[in-house]
């Protein structure tokens, strides 16, 4: 079993920055992928970004490309999401997810999920 714990959410003004962290424990992966998804009130959960453990290959949703950066620290089993130039439409609960195989942008492909962390961007 894998446990994922997110942290780093909060309230920030538009244009500001936040860094989310996702610490993995339990049965961690030497391969596979980690991803960030988000869900705004009244909307479906959407893909934000993903990274593979082995090569660090990254992929971003168009809505965050150029503003968000995903990275990982294999030694700490932790994935980060650096969010810059935040916009009010980035407001959502952000979830960390993990899977043992290749990266995916589909939430149903991910086996493990964190509890989520709230990000609120004020205008």
C-alpha positions as semicolon CSV with decimal commas, in nm:
position;residue;x (nm);y (nm);z (nm)
1;X;0,000;0,000;0,000
2;X;0,112;0,353;-0,074
3;X;0,024;0,656;0,131
4;X;0,037;1,003;-0,022
5;X;0,030;1,320;0,184
6;X;0,000;1,660;0,020
7;X;0,099;1,989;0,178
8;X;0,165;2,347;0,078
9;X;-0,178;2,469;-0,018
10;X;-0,316;2,801;0,099
11;X;-0,452;3,141;0,006
12;X;-0,255;3,359;-0,233
13;X;-0,324;3,666;-0,442
14;X;-0,337;3,648;-0,818
15;X;0,013;3,657;-0,962
16;X;0,158;3,491;-0,656
17;X;0,325;3,154;-0,610
18;X;0,282;2,837;-0,407
19;X;0,471;2,511;-0,391
20;X;0,284;2,191;-0,325
21;X;0,453;1,880;-0,192
22;X;0,344;1,517;-0,205
23;X;0,528;1,274;0,018
24;X;0,491;0,904;-0,061
25;X;0,536;0,631;0,198
26;X;0,468;0,261;0,225
27;X;0,533;0,058;-0,087
28;X;0,708;0,316;-0,301
29;X;0,792;0,273;-0,665
30;X;1,129;0,262;-0,835
31;X;0,942;0,320;-1,158
32;X;0,597;0,447;-1,243
33;X;0,461;0,798;-1,229
34;X;0,318;1,062;-1,001
35;X;0,069;1,323;-1,102
36;X;-0,124;1,624;-0,982
37;X;-0,493;1,667;-1,049
38;X;-0,728;1,938;-0,930
39;X;-1,097;1,979;-0,875
40;X;-1,276;2,311;-0,853
41;X;-1,623;2,341;-0,695
42;X;-1,889;2,212;-0,930
43;X;-1,636;2,087;-1,183
44;X;-1,486;1,752;-1,270
45;X;-1,140;1,659;-1,157
46;X;-0,883;1,757;-1,419
47;X;-0,525;1,664;-1,495
48;X;-0,258;1,921;-1,412
49;X;0,082;1,756;-1,454
50;X;0,268;1,427;-1,425
51;X;0,625;1,307;-1,385
52;X;0,787;0,967;-1,418
53;X;1,008;0,843;-1,136
54;X;1,288;0,696;-1,344
55;X;1,357;0,953;-1,616
56;X;1,175;1,252;-1,472
57;X;0,976;1,291;-1,790
58;X;0,712;1,561;-1,745
59;X;0,384;1,659;-1,906
60;X;0,152;1,951;-1,841
61;X;-0,202;2,051;-1,911
62;X;-0,217;2,344;-2,152
63;X;-0,383;2,558;-1,888
64;X;-0,075;2,547;-1,663
65;X;0,208;2,508;-1,912
66;X;0,474;2,774;-1,859
67;X;0,344;2,860;-1,512
68;X;0,367;2,533;-1,318
69;X;0,669;2,307;-1,279
70;X;0,659;1,950;-1,151
71;X;0,969;1,790;-1,004
72;X;1,064;1,497;-0,787
73;X;1,318;1,402;-0,524
74;X;1,363;1,028;-0,549
75;X;1,564;1,009;-0,227
76;X;1,277;1,169;-0,035
77;X;1,000;0,997;-0,234
78;X;0,850;1,340;-0,278
79;X;0,699;1,519;-0,575
80;X;0,659;1,894;-0,594
81;X;0,442;2,131;-0,792
82;X;0,577;2,482;-0,816
83;X;0,293;2,711;-0,915
84;X;0,378;3,061;-1,038
85;X;0,168;3,341;-1,185
86;X;-0,138;3,197;-1,017
87;X;-0,480;3,293;-1,145
88;X;-0,820;3,283;-0,974
89;X;-0,917;2,999;-1,208
90;X;-0,641;2,789;-1,049
91;X;-0,850;2,776;-0,732
92;X;-0,922;2,411;-0,654
93;X;-0,842;2,119;-0,431
94;X;-0,517;1,973;-0,561
95;X;-0,464;1,599;-0,540
96;X;-0,149;1,394;-0,570
97;X;-0,177;1,053;-0,736
98;X;0,057;0,762;-0,802
99;X;0,067;0,460;-1,026
100;X;0,317;0,180;-1,074
101;X;0,329;0,198;-1,451
102;X;0,380;0,466;-1,715
103;X;0,251;0,818;-1,677
104;X;-0,105;0,898;-1,773
105;X;-0,330;1,202;-1,781
106;X;-0,638;0,998;-1,691
107;X;-0,735;0,997;-1,325
108;X;-0,877;0,644;-1,344
109;X;-0,531;0,512;-1,433
110;X;-0,395;0,611;-1,092
111;X;-0,414;0,362;-0,809
112;X;-0,325;0,578;-0,511
113;X;-0,447;0,920;-0,405
114;X;-0,373;1,176;-0,139
115;X;-0,636;1,357;0,063
116;X;-0,599;1,683;-0,128
117;X;-0,486;2,033;-0,038
118;X;-0,684;2,350;-0,098
119;X;-0,540;2,624;-0,317
120;X;-0,731;2,952;-0,326
121;X;-0,625;3,237;-0,550
122;X;-0,789;3,572;-0,483
123;X;-0,831;3,837;-0,750
